[in-house]
PDB file of C-alpha atoms in Angstrom:
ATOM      1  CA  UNK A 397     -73.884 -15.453 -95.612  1.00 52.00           C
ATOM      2  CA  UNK A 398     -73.915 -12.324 -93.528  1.00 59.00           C
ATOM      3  CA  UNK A 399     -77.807 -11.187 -93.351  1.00 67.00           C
ATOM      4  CA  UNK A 400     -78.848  -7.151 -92.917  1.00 87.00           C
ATOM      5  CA  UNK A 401     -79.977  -7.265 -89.491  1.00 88.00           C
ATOM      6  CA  UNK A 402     -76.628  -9.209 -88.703  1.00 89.00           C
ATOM      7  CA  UNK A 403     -74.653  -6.480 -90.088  1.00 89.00           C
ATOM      8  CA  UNK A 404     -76.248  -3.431 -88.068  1.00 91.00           C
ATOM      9  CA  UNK A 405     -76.107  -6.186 -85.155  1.00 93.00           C
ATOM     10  CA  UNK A 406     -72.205  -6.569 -85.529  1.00 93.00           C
ATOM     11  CA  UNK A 407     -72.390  -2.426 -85.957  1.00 93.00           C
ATOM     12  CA  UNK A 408     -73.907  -2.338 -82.577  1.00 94.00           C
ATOM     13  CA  UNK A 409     -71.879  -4.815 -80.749  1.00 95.00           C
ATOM     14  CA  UNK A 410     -68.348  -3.221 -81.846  1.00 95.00           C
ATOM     15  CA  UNK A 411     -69.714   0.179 -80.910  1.00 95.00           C
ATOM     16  CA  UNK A 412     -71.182  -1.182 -77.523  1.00 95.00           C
ATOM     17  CA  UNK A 413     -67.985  -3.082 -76.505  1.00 94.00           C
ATOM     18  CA  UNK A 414     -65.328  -1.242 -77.569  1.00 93.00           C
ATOM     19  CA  UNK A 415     -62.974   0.213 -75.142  1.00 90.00           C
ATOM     20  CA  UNK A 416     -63.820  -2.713 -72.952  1.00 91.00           C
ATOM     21  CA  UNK A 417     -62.699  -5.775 -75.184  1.00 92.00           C
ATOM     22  CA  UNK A 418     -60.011  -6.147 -77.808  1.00 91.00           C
ATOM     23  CA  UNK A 419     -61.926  -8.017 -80.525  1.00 93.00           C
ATOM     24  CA  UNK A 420     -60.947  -9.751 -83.635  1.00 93.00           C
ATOM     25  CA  UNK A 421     -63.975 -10.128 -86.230  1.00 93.00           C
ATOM     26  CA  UNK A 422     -63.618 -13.591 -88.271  1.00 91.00           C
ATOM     27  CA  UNK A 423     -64.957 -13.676 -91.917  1.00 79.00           C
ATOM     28  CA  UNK A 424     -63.097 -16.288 -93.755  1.00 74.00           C
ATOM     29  CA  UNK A 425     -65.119 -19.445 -93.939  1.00 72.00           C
ATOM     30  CA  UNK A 426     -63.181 -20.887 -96.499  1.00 77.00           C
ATOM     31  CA  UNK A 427     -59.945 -20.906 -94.180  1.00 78.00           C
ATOM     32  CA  UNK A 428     -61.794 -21.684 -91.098  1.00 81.00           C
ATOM     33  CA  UNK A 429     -65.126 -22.933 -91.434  1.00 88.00           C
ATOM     34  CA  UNK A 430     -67.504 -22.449 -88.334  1.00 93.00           C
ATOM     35  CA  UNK A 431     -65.082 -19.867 -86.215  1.00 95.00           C
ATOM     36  CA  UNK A 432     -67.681 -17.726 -84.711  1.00 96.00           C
ATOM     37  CA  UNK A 433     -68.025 -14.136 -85.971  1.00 95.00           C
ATOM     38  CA  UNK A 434     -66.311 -12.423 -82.836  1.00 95.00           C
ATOM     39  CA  UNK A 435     -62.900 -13.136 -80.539  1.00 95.00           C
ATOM     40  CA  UNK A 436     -62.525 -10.991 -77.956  1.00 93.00           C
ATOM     41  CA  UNK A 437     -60.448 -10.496 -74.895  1.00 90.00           C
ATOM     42  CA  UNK A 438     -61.596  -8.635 -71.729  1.00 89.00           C
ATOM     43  CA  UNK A 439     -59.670  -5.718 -71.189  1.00 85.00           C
ATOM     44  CA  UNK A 440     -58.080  -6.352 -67.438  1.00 78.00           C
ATOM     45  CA  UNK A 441     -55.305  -8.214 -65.668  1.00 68.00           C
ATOM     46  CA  UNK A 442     -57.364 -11.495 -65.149  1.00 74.00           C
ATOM     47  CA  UNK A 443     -59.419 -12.395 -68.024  1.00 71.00           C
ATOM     48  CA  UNK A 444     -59.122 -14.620 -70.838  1.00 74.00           C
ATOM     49  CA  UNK A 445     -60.660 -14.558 -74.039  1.00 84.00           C
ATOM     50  CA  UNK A 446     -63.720 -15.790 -75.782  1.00 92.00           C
ATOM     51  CA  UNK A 447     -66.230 -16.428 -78.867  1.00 95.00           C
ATOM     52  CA  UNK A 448     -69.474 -15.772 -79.640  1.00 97.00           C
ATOM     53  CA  UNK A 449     -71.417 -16.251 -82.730  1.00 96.00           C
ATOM     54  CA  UNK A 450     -73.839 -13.345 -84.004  1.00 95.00           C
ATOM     55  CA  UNK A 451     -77.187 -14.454 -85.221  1.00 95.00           C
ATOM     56  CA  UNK A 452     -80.077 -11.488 -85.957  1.00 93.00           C
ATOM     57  CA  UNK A 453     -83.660 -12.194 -87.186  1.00 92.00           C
ATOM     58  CA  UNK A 454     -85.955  -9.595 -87.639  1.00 88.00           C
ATOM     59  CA  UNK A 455     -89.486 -10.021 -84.806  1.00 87.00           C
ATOM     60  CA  UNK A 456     -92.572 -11.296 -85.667  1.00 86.00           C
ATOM     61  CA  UNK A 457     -95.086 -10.882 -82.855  1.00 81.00           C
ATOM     62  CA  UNK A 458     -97.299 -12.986 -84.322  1.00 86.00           C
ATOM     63  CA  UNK A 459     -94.482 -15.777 -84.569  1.00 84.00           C
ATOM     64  CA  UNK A 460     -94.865 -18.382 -82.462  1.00 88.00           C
ATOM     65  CA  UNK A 461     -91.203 -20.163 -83.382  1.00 91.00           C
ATOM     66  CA  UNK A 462     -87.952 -18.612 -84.202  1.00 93.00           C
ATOM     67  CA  UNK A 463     -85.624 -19.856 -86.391  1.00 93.00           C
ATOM     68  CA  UNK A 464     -81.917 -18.565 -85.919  1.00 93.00           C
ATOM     69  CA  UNK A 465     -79.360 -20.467 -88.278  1.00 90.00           C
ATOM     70  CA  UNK A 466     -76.571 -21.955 -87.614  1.00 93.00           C
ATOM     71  CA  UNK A 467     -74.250 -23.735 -90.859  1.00 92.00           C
ATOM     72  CA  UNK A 468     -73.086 -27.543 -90.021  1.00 94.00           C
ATOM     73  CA  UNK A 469     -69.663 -26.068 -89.710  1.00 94.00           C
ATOM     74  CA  UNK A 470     -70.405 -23.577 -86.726  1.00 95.00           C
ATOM     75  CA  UNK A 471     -72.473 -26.571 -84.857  1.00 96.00           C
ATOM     76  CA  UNK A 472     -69.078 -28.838 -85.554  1.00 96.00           C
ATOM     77  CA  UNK A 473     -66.736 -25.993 -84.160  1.00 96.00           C
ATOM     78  CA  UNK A 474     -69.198 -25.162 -81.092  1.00 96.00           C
ATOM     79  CA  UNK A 475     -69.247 -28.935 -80.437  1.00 95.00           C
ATOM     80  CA  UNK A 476     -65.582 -29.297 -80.241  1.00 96.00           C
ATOM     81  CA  UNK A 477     -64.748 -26.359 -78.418  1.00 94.00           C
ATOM     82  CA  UNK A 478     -67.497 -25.168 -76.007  1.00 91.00           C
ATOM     83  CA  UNK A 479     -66.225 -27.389 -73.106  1.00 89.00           C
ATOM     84  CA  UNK A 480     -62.804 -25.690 -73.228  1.00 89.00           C
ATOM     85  CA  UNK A 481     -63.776 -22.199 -73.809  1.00 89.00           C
ATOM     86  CA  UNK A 482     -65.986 -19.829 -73.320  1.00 91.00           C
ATOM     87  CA  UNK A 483     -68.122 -19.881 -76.512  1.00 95.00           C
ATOM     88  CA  UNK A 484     -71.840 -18.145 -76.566  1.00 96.00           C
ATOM     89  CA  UNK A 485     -74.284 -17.037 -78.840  1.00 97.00           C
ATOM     90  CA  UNK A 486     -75.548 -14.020 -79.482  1.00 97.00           C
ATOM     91  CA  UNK A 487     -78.856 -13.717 -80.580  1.00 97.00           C
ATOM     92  CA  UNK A 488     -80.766 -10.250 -81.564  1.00 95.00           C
ATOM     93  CA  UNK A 489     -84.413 -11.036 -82.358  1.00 92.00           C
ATOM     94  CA  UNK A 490     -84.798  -7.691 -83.880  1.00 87.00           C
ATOM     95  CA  UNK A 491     -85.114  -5.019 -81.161  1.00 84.00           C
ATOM     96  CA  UNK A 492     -87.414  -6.778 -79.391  1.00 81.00           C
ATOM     97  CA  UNK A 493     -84.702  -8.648 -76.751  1.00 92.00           C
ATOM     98  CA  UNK A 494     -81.095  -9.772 -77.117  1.00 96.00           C
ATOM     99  CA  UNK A 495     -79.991 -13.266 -75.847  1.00 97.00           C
ATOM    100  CA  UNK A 496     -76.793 -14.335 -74.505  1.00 97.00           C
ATOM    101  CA  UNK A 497     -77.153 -18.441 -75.076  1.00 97.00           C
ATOM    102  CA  UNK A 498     -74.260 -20.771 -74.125  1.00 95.00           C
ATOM    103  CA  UNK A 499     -72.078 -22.451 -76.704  1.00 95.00           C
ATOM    104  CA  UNK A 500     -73.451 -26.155 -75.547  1.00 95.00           C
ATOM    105  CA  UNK A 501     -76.703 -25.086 -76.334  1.00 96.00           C
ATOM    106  CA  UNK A 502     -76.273 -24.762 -80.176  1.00 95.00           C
ATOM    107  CA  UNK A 503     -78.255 -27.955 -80.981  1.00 95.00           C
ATOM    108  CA  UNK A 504     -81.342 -26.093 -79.773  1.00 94.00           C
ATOM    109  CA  UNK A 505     -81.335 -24.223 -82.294  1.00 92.00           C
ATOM    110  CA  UNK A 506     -81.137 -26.347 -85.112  1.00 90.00           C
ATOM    111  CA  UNK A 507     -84.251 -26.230 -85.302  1.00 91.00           C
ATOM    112  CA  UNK A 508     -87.251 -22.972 -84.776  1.00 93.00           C
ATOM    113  CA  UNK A 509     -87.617 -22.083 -81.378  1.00 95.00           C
ATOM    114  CA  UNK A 510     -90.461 -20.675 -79.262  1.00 93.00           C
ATOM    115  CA  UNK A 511     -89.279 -17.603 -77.033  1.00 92.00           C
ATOM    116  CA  UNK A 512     -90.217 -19.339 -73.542  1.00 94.00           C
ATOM    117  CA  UNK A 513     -87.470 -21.992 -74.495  1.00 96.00           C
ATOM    118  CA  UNK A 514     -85.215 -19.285 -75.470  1.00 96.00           C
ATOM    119  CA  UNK A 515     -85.247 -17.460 -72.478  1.00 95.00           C
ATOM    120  CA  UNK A 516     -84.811 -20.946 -70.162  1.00 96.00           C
ATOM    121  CA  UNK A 517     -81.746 -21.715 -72.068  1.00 96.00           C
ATOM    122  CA  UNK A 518     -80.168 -18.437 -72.050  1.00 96.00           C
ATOM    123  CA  UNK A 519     -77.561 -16.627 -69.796  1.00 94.00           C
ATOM    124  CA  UNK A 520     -79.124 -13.679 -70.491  1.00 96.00           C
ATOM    125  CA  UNK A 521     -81.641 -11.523 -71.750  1.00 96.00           C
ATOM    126  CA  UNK A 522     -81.552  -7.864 -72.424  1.00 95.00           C
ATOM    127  CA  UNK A 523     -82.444  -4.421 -74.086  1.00 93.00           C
ATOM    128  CA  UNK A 524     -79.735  -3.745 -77.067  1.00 90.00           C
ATOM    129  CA  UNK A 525     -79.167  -0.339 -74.919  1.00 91.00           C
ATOM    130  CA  UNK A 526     -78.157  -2.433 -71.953  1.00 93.00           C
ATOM    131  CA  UNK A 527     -75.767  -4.412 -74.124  1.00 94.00           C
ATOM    132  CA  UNK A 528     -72.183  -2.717 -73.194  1.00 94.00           C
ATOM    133  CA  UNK A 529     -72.796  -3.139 -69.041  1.00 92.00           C
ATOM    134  CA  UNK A 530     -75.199  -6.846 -69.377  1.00 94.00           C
ATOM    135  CA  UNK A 531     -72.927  -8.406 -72.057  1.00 93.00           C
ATOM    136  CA  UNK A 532     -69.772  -7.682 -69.928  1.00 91.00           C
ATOM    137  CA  UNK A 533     -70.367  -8.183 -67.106  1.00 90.00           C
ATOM    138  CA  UNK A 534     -72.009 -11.668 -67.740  1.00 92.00           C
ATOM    139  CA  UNK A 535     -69.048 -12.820 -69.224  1.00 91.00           C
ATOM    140  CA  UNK A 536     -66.687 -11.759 -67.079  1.00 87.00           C
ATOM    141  CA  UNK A 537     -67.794 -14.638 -65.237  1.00 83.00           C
ATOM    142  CA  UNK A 538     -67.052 -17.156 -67.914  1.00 78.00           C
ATOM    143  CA  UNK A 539     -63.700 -15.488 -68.711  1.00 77.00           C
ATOM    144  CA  UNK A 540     -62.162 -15.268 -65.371  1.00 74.00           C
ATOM    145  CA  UNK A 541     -58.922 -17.048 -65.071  1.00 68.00           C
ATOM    146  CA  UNK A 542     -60.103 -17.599 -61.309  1.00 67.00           C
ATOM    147  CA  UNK A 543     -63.442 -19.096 -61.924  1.00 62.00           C
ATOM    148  CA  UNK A 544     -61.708 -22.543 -61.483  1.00 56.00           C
ATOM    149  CA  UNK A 545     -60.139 -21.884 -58.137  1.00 51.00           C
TER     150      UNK A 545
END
């Protein structure tokens, strides 16, 4: 089930990215159970296309752990395809900081998580404002047909 902050998360990302990603939104989990929320491909002659899966919690300061979930399906579909292709998450705790977390990480957060562990396991971390140029130009790296040359 799609949460509030998730919605004016997904809001933010389609306004931030658009014009430099074609992007397919996924909502059917009874056809395909765990697809993340988001395909996208990079607008440009060599990139390739990706997922990412858009989690928001609202921010407690006083919190020490933070608890972002992900259903048994989405940890099954991460597992079988985050070694082939670029698959992230993308995690909004509230406006306090964004976090770009790799695919293969997704067992972390099966369970709360403090926000020192967060940051060591993500790609990134940034401002929501800073979302269009951080967000794209971190995964241009991951979606680069040449990045196996």
């Amino acid at each position: 089930m799609t949460t509030k902050p998730e919605l004016i998360f997904r809001g933010e990302v389609d306004r931030a990215m658009n014009g430099l990603w074609t992007m397919t939104w996924h909502e059917d989990r009874e056809i395909n159970p765990g697809v993340p929320d988001l395909s996208y491909v990079m607008n440009g002659s060599y990139y390739e296309t990706g997922w990412i899966e858009l989690k928001a919690i609202r921010y407690d300061s006083k919190a020490v752990q933070h608890k972002f979930t992900l259903e048994s399906s989405q940890h099954a579909w991460i597992s079988k395809h985050c070694t082939k292709i670029p698959v992230h998450l993308l995690l909004a705790l509230g406006d306090h900081a964004t976090f770009l977390v790799s695919g293969c990480h997704h067992k972390r957060l099966a369970e709360s998580i403090d926000l020192n562990t967060l940051e060591q396991i993500s790609t990134a971390k940034f401002e929501r404002s800073a979302m269009r140029s951080t967000l794209h130009d971190v995964l241009k790296r991951y979606t680069d047909r040449r990045r196996h040359v």
